[in-house]
């Protein structure tokens, strides 16, 4: 099986597990004050790792599977949207990227409850259930629908998050906070959103979704407009047309 098909089968298998256990009684523990992990996050990561292990490549996962982020390796968020999952809010996704050092080569994001499989291959385009994706054509921030997320340290350091949120709120047409960064990026790629920003993300939150946006002809950078680096925690992704306007706002809130 080629590596893209392997990543798709791992995302679909984790998605099945997540769907079967959705809204069931599951064990949940705290990694931080508002940062949760459920038994399904852990079981999903094991399932995905077992499947990806067939490639012989090392895996860096959010929860338990750790390798050095060097060379060619898999980067895995087994369940992006854990807070949603724990509350029975049907908005979450496994997110899997194949990396070459800091560059995503493959990306798969599975919107489980909508049965929407997003994937992208570097230089080969982005797809949703087999249909090619293109970002939106919106040229004006004042007519744009944006998304963002709030980091787990927001109780301690709300200022940059609230500041950026306020600044975008008074400029954009609308803002959504659905709770899964990988899906926010997938939604930019397919044109349902025009842009996305967030302050404290991890590489497994962004890598697969970033490739989706790039391959759908969108643009991704950090808050200062510098090229995407999975280990820089702040990110702006857009259809490209509103990127400069978004950076002009985000750059004042660089953490
Ligand atoms: C979180 C989600 C959320 C974002 C957080 C992430 P998790 O990932 O992507 O939308 O706002 O910053 O940490 O913990 O659900 O995998
Ligand atoms: Ca995540
Ligand atoms: Ca996660």
PDB file of C-alpha atoms and ligand atoms in Angstrom:
ATOM      1  CA  UNK A   1       0.000   0.000   0.000  1.00  0.00           C
ATOM      2  CA  UNK A   2       1.385   3.447  -0.775  1.00  0.00           C
ATOM      3  CA  UNK A   3       1.928   5.915   2.057  1.00  0.00           C
ATOM      4  CA  UNK A   4      -1.079   8.105   1.236  1.00  0.00           C
ATOM      5  CA  UNK A   5      -3.419   5.093   1.221  1.00  0.00           C
ATOM      6  CA  UNK A   6      -1.860   3.924   4.493  1.00  0.00           C
ATOM      7  CA  UNK A   7      -2.486   7.324   6.116  1.00  0.00           C
ATOM      8  CA  UNK A   8      -6.069   7.377   4.826  1.00  0.00           C
ATOM      9  CA  UNK A   9      -6.749   3.885   6.182  1.00  0.00           C
ATOM     10  CA  UNK A  10      -5.303   4.867   9.578  1.00  0.00           C
ATOM     11  CA  UNK A  11      -7.501   7.993   9.745  1.00  0.00           C
ATOM     12  CA  UNK A  12     -10.609   6.046   8.730  1.00  0.00           C
ATOM     13  CA  UNK A  13      -9.910   3.307  11.290  1.00  0.00           C
ATOM     14  CA  UNK A  14      -9.451   5.869  14.083  1.00  0.00           C
ATOM     15  CA  UNK A  15     -12.589   7.655  12.902  1.00  0.00           C
ATOM     16  CA  UNK A  16     -14.603   4.413  13.173  1.00  0.00           C
ATOM     17  CA  UNK A  17     -13.387   3.913  16.732  1.00  0.00           C
ATOM     18  CA  UNK A  18     -14.268   7.517  17.592  1.00  0.00           C
ATOM     19  CA  UNK A  19     -17.732   7.251  16.037  1.00  0.00           C
ATOM     20  CA  UNK A  20     -18.518   3.982  17.858  1.00  0.00           C
ATOM     21  CA  UNK A  21     -17.558   5.486  21.211  1.00  0.00           C
ATOM     22  CA  UNK A  22     -19.004   8.952  20.639  1.00  0.00           C
ATOM     23  CA  UNK A  23     -21.256  10.129  23.487  1.00  0.00           C
ATOM     24  CA  UNK A  24     -20.602   6.878  25.388  1.00  0.00           C
ATOM     25  CA  UNK A  25     -19.299   6.732  28.942  1.00  0.00           C
ATOM     26  CA  UNK A  26     -15.520   6.937  28.572  1.00  0.00           C
ATOM     27  CA  UNK A  27     -12.719   7.715  30.968  1.00  0.00           C
ATOM     28  CA  UNK A  28     -11.286  11.218  30.825  1.00  0.00           C
ATOM     29  CA  UNK A  29      -8.299  12.650  32.643  1.00  0.00           C
ATOM     30  CA  UNK A  30      -6.751  16.092  32.859  1.00  0.00           C
ATOM     31  CA  UNK A  31      -3.354  16.897  31.313  1.00  0.00           C
ATOM     32  CA  UNK A  32      -3.813  20.474  32.583  1.00  0.00           C
ATOM     33  CA  UNK A  33      -6.558  22.578  34.168  1.00  0.00           C
ATOM     34  CA  UNK A  34      -8.665  22.618  30.953  1.00  0.00           C
ATOM     35  CA  UNK A  35      -6.596  20.238  28.796  1.00  0.00           C
ATOM     36  CA  UNK A  36      -8.234  16.793  28.621  1.00  0.00           C
ATOM     37  CA  UNK A  37      -7.289  13.388  27.289  1.00  0.00           C
ATOM     38  CA  UNK A  38      -9.849  10.611  26.884  1.00  0.00           C
ATOM     39  CA  UNK A  39      -9.303   6.881  26.606  1.00  0.00           C
ATOM     40  CA  UNK A  40     -10.354   7.244  22.958  1.00  0.00           C
ATOM     41  CA  UNK A  41      -7.500   9.720  22.230  1.00  0.00           C
ATOM     42  CA  UNK A  42      -5.099   7.074  23.552  1.00  0.00           C
ATOM     43  CA  UNK A  43      -6.763   4.119  21.812  1.00  0.00           C
ATOM     44  CA  UNK A  44      -6.896   6.108  18.544  1.00  0.00           C
ATOM     45  CA  UNK A  45      -3.201   6.890  18.713  1.00  0.00           C
ATOM     46  CA  UNK A  46      -2.376   3.214  19.283  1.00  0.00           C
ATOM     47  CA  UNK A  47      -4.577   2.158  16.378  1.00  0.00           C
ATOM     48  CA  UNK A  48      -3.095   4.766  14.022  1.00  0.00           C
ATOM     49  CA  UNK A  49       0.448   3.880  15.124  1.00  0.00           C
ATOM     50  CA  UNK A  50      -0.113   0.167  14.511  1.00  0.00           C
ATOM     51  CA  UNK A  51      -1.279   0.907  10.962  1.00  0.00           C
ATOM     52  CA  UNK A  52       1.418   3.489  10.157  1.00  0.00           C
ATOM     53  CA  UNK A  53       4.079   1.137  11.566  1.00  0.00           C
ATOM     54  CA  UNK A  54       3.589  -0.961   8.410  1.00  0.00           C
ATOM     55  CA  UNK A  55       5.546   1.803   6.606  1.00  0.00           C
ATOM     56  CA  UNK A  56       8.587   1.245   8.830  1.00  0.00           C
ATOM     57  CA  UNK A  57       8.813   5.016   9.429  1.00  0.00           C
ATOM     58  CA  UNK A  58       9.047   6.594  12.903  1.00  0.00           C
ATOM     59  CA  UNK A  59       6.007   8.271  14.454  1.00  0.00           C
ATOM     60  CA  UNK A  60       5.624  11.404  16.575  1.00  0.00           C
ATOM     61  CA  UNK A  61       2.197  11.430  18.197  1.00  0.00           C
ATOM     62  CA  UNK A  62       0.578  13.886  20.566  1.00  0.00           C
ATOM     63  CA  UNK A  63      -0.047  11.400  23.357  1.00  0.00           C
ATOM     64  CA  UNK A  64       2.359   8.478  23.724  1.00  0.00           C
ATOM     65  CA  UNK A  65       4.369   7.681  20.602  1.00  0.00           C
ATOM     66  CA  UNK A  66       7.479   9.834  20.436  1.00  0.00           C
ATOM     67  CA  UNK A  67      10.311  10.081  17.962  1.00  0.00           C
ATOM     68  CA  UNK A  68      12.667  12.907  16.994  1.00  0.00           C
ATOM     69  CA  UNK A  69      11.103  15.233  14.429  1.00  0.00           C
ATOM     70  CA  UNK A  70      13.874  14.668  11.894  1.00  0.00           C
ATOM     71  CA  UNK A  71      14.123  13.068   8.470  1.00  0.00           C
ATOM     72  CA  UNK A  72      10.990  11.332   7.250  1.00  0.00           C
ATOM     73  CA  UNK A  73       8.434  10.643   9.988  1.00  0.00           C
ATOM     74  CA  UNK A  74       4.718  10.591  10.707  1.00  0.00           C
ATOM     75  CA  UNK A  75       3.197  13.396  12.764  1.00  0.00           C
ATOM     76  CA  UNK A  76      -0.099  12.356  14.381  1.00  0.00           C
ATOM     77  CA  UNK A  77      -2.893  14.069  16.274  1.00  0.00           C
ATOM     78  CA  UNK A  78      -5.077  11.032  16.948  1.00  0.00           C
ATOM     79  CA  UNK A  79      -8.105  13.128  17.913  1.00  0.00           C
ATOM     80  CA  UNK A  80      -8.087  16.846  17.267  1.00  0.00           C
ATOM     81  CA  UNK A  81     -10.988  18.364  19.183  1.00  0.00           C
ATOM     82  CA  UNK A  82     -10.732  16.434  22.443  1.00  0.00           C
ATOM     83  CA  UNK A  83     -12.772  18.959  24.445  1.00  0.00           C
ATOM     84  CA  UNK A  84     -15.576  18.584  21.882  1.00  0.00           C
ATOM     85  CA  UNK A  85     -15.330  14.789  22.004  1.00  0.00           C
ATOM     86  CA  UNK A  86     -15.466  14.731  25.798  1.00  0.00           C
ATOM     87  CA  UNK A  87     -18.647  16.857  25.748  1.00  0.00           C
ATOM     88  CA  UNK A  88     -20.419  14.971  22.955  1.00  0.00           C
ATOM     89  CA  UNK A  89     -20.011  17.909  20.534  1.00  0.00           C
ATOM     90  CA  UNK A  90     -19.673  16.218  17.129  1.00  0.00           C
ATOM     91  CA  UNK A  91     -16.686  18.131  15.751  1.00  0.00           C
ATOM     92  CA  UNK A  92     -13.343  16.345  15.842  1.00  0.00           C
ATOM     93  CA  UNK A  93     -10.858  14.668  13.524  1.00  0.00           C
ATOM     94  CA  UNK A  94      -7.789  12.468  13.419  1.00  0.00           C
ATOM     95  CA  UNK A  95      -5.001  14.387  11.661  1.00  0.00           C
ATOM     96  CA  UNK A  96      -1.987  12.635  10.094  1.00  0.00           C
ATOM     97  CA  UNK A  97       0.948  14.170   8.234  1.00  0.00           C
ATOM     98  CA  UNK A  98       4.002  12.612   6.651  1.00  0.00           C
ATOM     99  CA  UNK A  99       6.896  14.982   7.237  1.00  0.00           C
ATOM    100  CA  UNK A 100      10.317  15.548   5.701  1.00  0.00           C
ATOM    101  CA  UNK A 101      11.932  17.481   8.549  1.00  0.00           C
ATOM    102  CA  UNK A 102       9.665  20.570   8.731  1.00  0.00           C
ATOM    103  CA  UNK A 103       7.918  20.048   5.392  1.00  0.00           C
ATOM    104  CA  UNK A 104       4.582  18.208   5.165  1.00  0.00           C
ATOM    105  CA  UNK A 105       4.601  15.764   2.227  1.00  0.00           C
ATOM    106  CA  UNK A 106       1.211  14.139   2.858  1.00  0.00           C
ATOM    107  CA  UNK A 107      -1.739  15.257   4.950  1.00  0.00           C
ATOM    108  CA  UNK A 108      -4.959  13.489   5.915  1.00  0.00           C
ATOM    109  CA  UNK A 109      -7.736  14.952   8.094  1.00  0.00           C
ATOM    110  CA  UNK A 110     -10.951  12.985   8.666  1.00  0.00           C
ATOM    111  CA  UNK A 111     -14.077  14.867   9.751  1.00  0.00           C
ATOM    112  CA  UNK A 112     -15.533  11.824  11.444  1.00  0.00           C
ATOM    113  CA  UNK A 113     -19.182  12.733  12.030  1.00  0.00           C
ATOM    114  CA  UNK A 114     -19.556  14.216   8.516  1.00  0.00           C
ATOM    115  CA  UNK A 115     -17.695  11.291   6.901  1.00  0.00           C
ATOM    116  CA  UNK A 116     -15.496  13.790   5.040  1.00  0.00           C
ATOM    117  CA  UNK A 117     -11.977  12.623   4.249  1.00  0.00           C
ATOM    118  CA  UNK A 118      -9.595  15.442   3.318  1.00  0.00           C
ATOM    119  CA  UNK A 119      -6.196  14.642   1.904  1.00  0.00           C
ATOM    120  CA  UNK A 120      -3.317  16.338   0.121  1.00  0.00           C
ATOM    121  CA  UNK A 121      -0.026  15.309  -1.388  1.00  0.00           C
ATOM    122  CA  UNK A 122       2.740  17.865  -1.943  1.00  0.00           C
ATOM    123  CA  UNK A 123       2.580  19.042  -5.555  1.00  0.00           C
ATOM    124  CA  UNK A 124      -0.469  16.865  -6.310  1.00  0.00           C
ATOM    125  CA  UNK A 125      -3.364  18.976  -4.998  1.00  0.00           C
ATOM    126  CA  UNK A 126      -5.869  18.645  -2.160  1.00  0.00           C
ATOM    127  CA  UNK A 127      -9.065  16.581  -2.183  1.00  0.00           C
ATOM    128  CA  UNK A 128     -12.271  16.038  -0.212  1.00  0.00           C
ATOM    129  CA  UNK A 129     -13.762  12.572  -0.704  1.00  0.00           C
ATOM    130  CA  UNK A 130     -11.996  12.553  -4.088  1.00  0.00           C
ATOM    131  CA  UNK A 131     -13.112  16.018  -5.243  1.00  0.00           C
ATOM    132  CA  UNK A 132     -10.308  18.573  -5.893  1.00  0.00           C
ATOM    133  CA  UNK A 133     -10.241  21.504  -3.457  1.00  0.00           C
ATOM    134  CA  UNK A 134      -9.704  25.188  -4.009  1.00  0.00           C
ATOM    135  CA  UNK A 135      -9.702  28.005  -1.465  1.00  0.00           C
ATOM    136  CA  UNK A 136     -12.348  30.741  -1.615  1.00  0.00           C
ATOM    137  CA  UNK A 137     -12.111  33.774  -3.891  1.00  0.00           C
ATOM    138  CA  UNK A 138     -13.055  36.306  -1.181  1.00  0.00           C
ATOM    139  CA  UNK A 139     -10.922  39.428  -1.511  1.00  0.00           C
ATOM    140  CA  UNK A 140     -12.106  41.508   1.398  1.00  0.00           C
ATOM    141  CA  UNK A 141     -11.633  40.799   5.101  1.00  0.00           C
ATOM    142  CA  UNK A 142     -14.854  42.671   5.847  1.00  0.00           C
ATOM    143  CA  UNK A 143     -16.758  39.983   3.882  1.00  0.00           C
ATOM    144  CA  UNK A 144     -14.680  37.050   5.159  1.00  0.00           C
ATOM    145  CA  UNK A 145     -15.727  34.205   7.455  1.00  0.00           C
ATOM    146  CA  UNK A 146     -12.794  33.383   9.748  1.00  0.00           C
ATOM    147  CA  UNK A 147     -12.055  30.781  12.405  1.00  0.00           C
ATOM    148  CA  UNK A 148      -9.792  30.708  15.412  1.00  0.00           C
ATOM    149  CA  UNK A 149      -9.131  28.693  18.547  1.00  0.00           C
ATOM    150  CA  UNK A 150      -8.218  29.371  22.160  1.00  0.00           C
ATOM    151  CA  UNK A 151      -5.122  27.773  23.706  1.00  0.00           C
ATOM    152  CA  UNK A 152      -5.097  25.735  26.911  1.00  0.00           C
ATOM    153  CA  UNK A 153      -3.123  28.443  28.774  1.00  0.00           C
ATOM    154  CA  UNK A 154      -5.843  31.042  28.126  1.00  0.00           C
ATOM    155  CA  UNK A 155      -6.821  31.290  31.813  1.00  0.00           C
ATOM    156  CA  UNK A 156      -3.285  32.403  32.666  1.00  0.00           C
ATOM    157  CA  UNK A 157      -2.510  34.487  29.575  1.00  0.00           C
ATOM    158  CA  UNK A 158      -5.728  35.742  27.994  1.00  0.00           C
ATOM    159  CA  UNK A 159      -4.355  39.072  26.674  1.00  0.00           C
ATOM    160  CA  UNK A 160      -2.911  38.187  23.242  1.00  0.00           C
ATOM    161  CA  UNK A 161      -5.821  35.813  22.525  1.00  0.00           C
ATOM    162  CA  UNK A 162      -8.505  38.322  23.474  1.00  0.00           C
ATOM    163  CA  UNK A 163      -6.637  41.178  21.789  1.00  0.00           C
ATOM    164  CA  UNK A 164      -6.368  39.367  18.467  1.00  0.00           C
ATOM    165  CA  UNK A 165      -9.951  38.122  18.733  1.00  0.00           C
ATOM    166  CA  UNK A 166     -11.264  41.652  19.310  1.00  0.00           C
ATOM    167  CA  UNK A 167      -9.202  43.058  16.456  1.00  0.00           C
ATOM    168  CA  UNK A 168     -10.504  40.447  13.982  1.00  0.00           C
ATOM    169  CA  UNK A 169     -14.056  40.656  15.349  1.00  0.00           C
ATOM    170  CA  UNK A 170     -14.421  44.300  14.378  1.00  0.00           C
ATOM    171  CA  UNK A 171     -12.981  43.705  10.879  1.00  0.00           C
ATOM    172  CA  UNK A 172     -14.352  40.361   9.606  1.00  0.00           C
ATOM    173  CA  UNK A 173     -17.850  39.371   8.537  1.00  0.00           C
ATOM    174  CA  UNK A 174     -17.941  36.545  11.076  1.00  0.00           C
ATOM    175  CA  UNK A 175     -15.781  34.367  13.324  1.00  0.00           C
ATOM    176  CA  UNK A 176     -16.258  30.716  14.306  1.00  0.00           C
ATOM    177  CA  UNK A 177     -14.577  28.756  17.109  1.00  0.00           C
ATOM    178  CA  UNK A 178     -15.553  25.150  16.463  1.00  0.00           C
ATOM    179  CA  UNK A 179     -12.726  23.513  18.458  1.00  0.00           C
ATOM    180  CA  UNK A 180     -10.537  21.503  16.085  1.00  0.00           C
ATOM    181  CA  UNK A 181      -7.654  23.316  14.398  1.00  0.00           C
ATOM    182  CA  UNK A 182      -7.125  20.558  11.820  1.00  0.00           C
ATOM    183  CA  UNK A 183     -10.729  21.022  10.656  1.00  0.00           C
ATOM    184  CA  UNK A 184     -10.398  24.808  10.671  1.00  0.00           C
ATOM    185  CA  UNK A 185      -7.506  24.411   8.228  1.00  0.00           C
ATOM    186  CA  UNK A 186      -9.385  21.830   6.134  1.00  0.00           C
ATOM    187  CA  UNK A 187     -12.294  24.283   5.958  1.00  0.00           C
ATOM    188  CA  UNK A 188      -9.992  27.036   4.677  1.00  0.00           C
ATOM    189  CA  UNK A 189      -8.727  24.577   2.042  1.00  0.00           C
ATOM    190  CA  UNK A 190     -12.233  23.820   0.786  1.00  0.00           C
ATOM    191  CA  UNK A 191     -13.388  27.450   0.810  1.00  0.00           C
ATOM    192  CA  UNK A 192     -15.989  27.152   3.598  1.00  0.00           C
ATOM    193  CA  UNK A 193     -13.794  29.522   5.600  1.00  0.00           C
ATOM    194  CA  UNK A 194     -11.722  32.359   4.158  1.00  0.00           C
ATOM    195  CA  UNK A 195      -9.094  32.460   6.899  1.00  0.00           C
ATOM    196  CA  UNK A 196      -7.905  31.089  10.243  1.00  0.00           C
ATOM    197  CA  UNK A 197      -5.522  32.232  12.960  1.00  0.00           C
ATOM    198  CA  UNK A 198      -4.443  30.748  16.291  1.00  0.00           C
ATOM    199  CA  UNK A 199      -1.819  31.563  18.881  1.00  0.00           C
ATOM    200  CA  UNK A 200      -0.527  28.414  20.583  1.00  0.00           C
ATOM    201  CA  UNK A 201      -0.701  25.365  18.357  1.00  0.00           C
ATOM    202  CA  UNK A 202       1.466  22.248  18.245  1.00  0.00           C
ATOM    203  CA  UNK A 203       2.965  20.708  15.089  1.00  0.00           C
ATOM    204  CA  UNK A 204       0.449  17.817  15.087  1.00  0.00           C
ATOM    205  CA  UNK A 205      -2.447  20.333  15.123  1.00  0.00           C
ATOM    206  CA  UNK A 206      -1.305  22.047  11.941  1.00  0.00           C
ATOM    207  CA  UNK A 207       0.944  19.985   9.636  1.00  0.00           C
ATOM    208  CA  UNK A 208      -1.701  18.006   7.719  1.00  0.00           C
ATOM    209  CA  UNK A 209      -4.129  20.945   7.498  1.00  0.00           C
ATOM    210  CA  UNK A 210      -1.383  23.287   6.320  1.00  0.00           C
ATOM    211  CA  UNK A 211      -0.642  21.011   3.378  1.00  0.00           C
ATOM    212  CA  UNK A 212      -4.367  20.962   2.539  1.00  0.00           C
ATOM    213  CA  UNK A 213      -4.423  24.776   2.446  1.00  0.00           C
ATOM    214  CA  UNK A 214      -1.227  25.034   0.403  1.00  0.00           C
ATOM    215  CA  UNK A 215      -2.338  22.428  -2.108  1.00  0.00           C
ATOM    216  CA  UNK A 216      -5.706  24.179  -2.451  1.00  0.00           C
ATOM    217  CA  UNK A 217      -3.709  27.298  -3.469  1.00  0.00           C
ATOM    218  CA  UNK A 218      -4.079  29.117  -0.160  1.00  0.00           C
ATOM    219  CA  UNK A 219      -1.381  30.730   1.948  1.00  0.00           C
ATOM    220  CA  UNK A 220       0.051  29.861   5.367  1.00  0.00           C
ATOM    221  CA  UNK A 221       2.481  31.818   7.537  1.00  0.00           C
ATOM    222  CA  UNK A 222       3.143  32.751  11.126  1.00  0.00           C
ATOM    223  CA  UNK A 223       1.684  35.945  12.673  1.00  0.00           C
ATOM    224  CA  UNK A 224       4.550  37.983  11.200  1.00  0.00           C
ATOM    225  CA  UNK A 225       4.068  36.659   7.683  1.00  0.00           C
ATOM    226  CA  UNK A 226       7.109  34.357   7.880  1.00  0.00           C
ATOM    227  CA  UNK A 227       6.868  30.939   6.171  1.00  0.00           C
ATOM    228  CA  UNK A 228       5.074  28.195   8.107  1.00  0.00           C
ATOM    229  CA  UNK A 229       7.244  26.266  10.545  1.00  0.00           C
ATOM    230  CA  UNK A 230       5.396  23.491  12.430  1.00  0.00           C
ATOM    231  CA  UNK A 231       7.360  24.335  15.591  1.00  0.00           C
ATOM    232  CA  UNK A 232       6.392  28.025  15.605  1.00  0.00           C
ATOM    233  CA  UNK A 233       3.140  28.065  17.599  1.00  0.00           C
ATOM    234  CA  UNK A 234       1.294  30.955  15.911  1.00  0.00           C
ATOM    235  CA  UNK A 235      -0.294  30.542  12.501  1.00  0.00           C
ATOM    236  CA  UNK A 236      -2.342  32.429   9.923  1.00  0.00           C
ATOM    237  CA  UNK A 237      -3.904  30.484   7.022  1.00  0.00           C
ATOM    238  CA  UNK A 238      -6.054  32.010   4.326  1.00  0.00           C
ATOM    239  CA  UNK A 239      -7.171  31.975   0.726  1.00  0.00           C
ATOM    240  CA  UNK A 240      -4.136  34.200  -0.015  1.00  0.00           C
ATOM    241  CA  UNK A 241      -6.270  37.166  -1.063  1.00  0.00           C
ATOM    242  CA  UNK A 242      -6.917  38.354   2.513  1.00  0.00           C
ATOM    243  CA  UNK A 243      -3.557  37.207   3.898  1.00  0.00           C
ATOM    244  CA  UNK A 244      -1.850  40.611   3.990  1.00  0.00           C
ATOM    245  CA  UNK A 245      -4.861  42.118   5.775  1.00  0.00           C
ATOM    246  CA  UNK A 246      -4.850  39.270   8.304  1.00  0.00           C
ATOM    247  CA  UNK A 247      -1.105  39.669   8.955  1.00  0.00           C
ATOM    248  CA  UNK A 248      -1.521  43.420   9.440  1.00  0.00           C
ATOM    249  CA  UNK A 249      -3.785  42.544  12.397  1.00  0.00           C
ATOM    250  CA  UNK A 250      -2.125  39.358  13.721  1.00  0.00           C
ATOM    251  CA  UNK A 251       1.385  40.821  13.769  1.00  0.00           C
ATOM    252  CA  UNK A 252       0.442  43.130  16.681  1.00  0.00           C
ATOM    253  CA  UNK A 253      -0.466  40.086  18.820  1.00  0.00           C
ATOM    254  CA  UNK A 254       2.570  37.887  18.262  1.00  0.00           C
ATOM    255  CA  UNK A 255       3.025  36.021  21.555  1.00  0.00           C
TER     256      UNK A 255
HETATM  257  C1  LIG B   1      -6.861  21.555  20.210  1.00  0.00           C
HETATM  258  C2  LIG B   1      -7.837  21.930  19.119  1.00  0.00           C
HETATM  259  C3  LIG B   1      -8.407  23.302  19.363  1.00  0.00           C
HETATM  260  C4  LIG B   1      -7.329  24.334  19.509  1.00  0.00           C
HETATM  261  C5  LIG B   1      -6.338  23.935  20.578  1.00  0.00           C
HETATM  262  C6  LIG B   1      -5.761  22.555  20.256  1.00  0.00           C
HETATM  263  P1  LIG B   1      -6.709  18.949  20.882  1.00  0.00           P
HETATM  264  O1  LIG B   1      -6.298  20.273  19.989  1.00  0.00           O
HETATM  265  O2  LIG B   1      -7.209  21.913  17.861  1.00  0.00           O
HETATM  266  O3  LIG B   1      -9.243  23.739  18.312  1.00  0.00           O
HETATM  267  O4  LIG B   1      -7.913  25.571  19.835  1.00  0.00           O
HETATM  268  O5  LIG B   1      -5.324  24.908  20.610  1.00  0.00           O
HETATM  269  O6  LIG B   1      -4.811  22.200  21.218  1.00  0.00           O
HETATM  270  O7  LIG B   1      -6.160  19.149  22.251  1.00  0.00           O
HETATM  271  O8  LIG B   1      -8.177  18.857  20.856  1.00  0.00           O
HETATM  272  O9  LIG B   1      -6.009  17.851  20.122  1.00  0.00           O
HETATM  273 CA1  LIG B   2      -4.911  18.988  18.466  1.00  0.00          CA
HETATM  274 CA1  LIG B   3      -5.436  15.729  20.149  1.00  0.00          CA
END
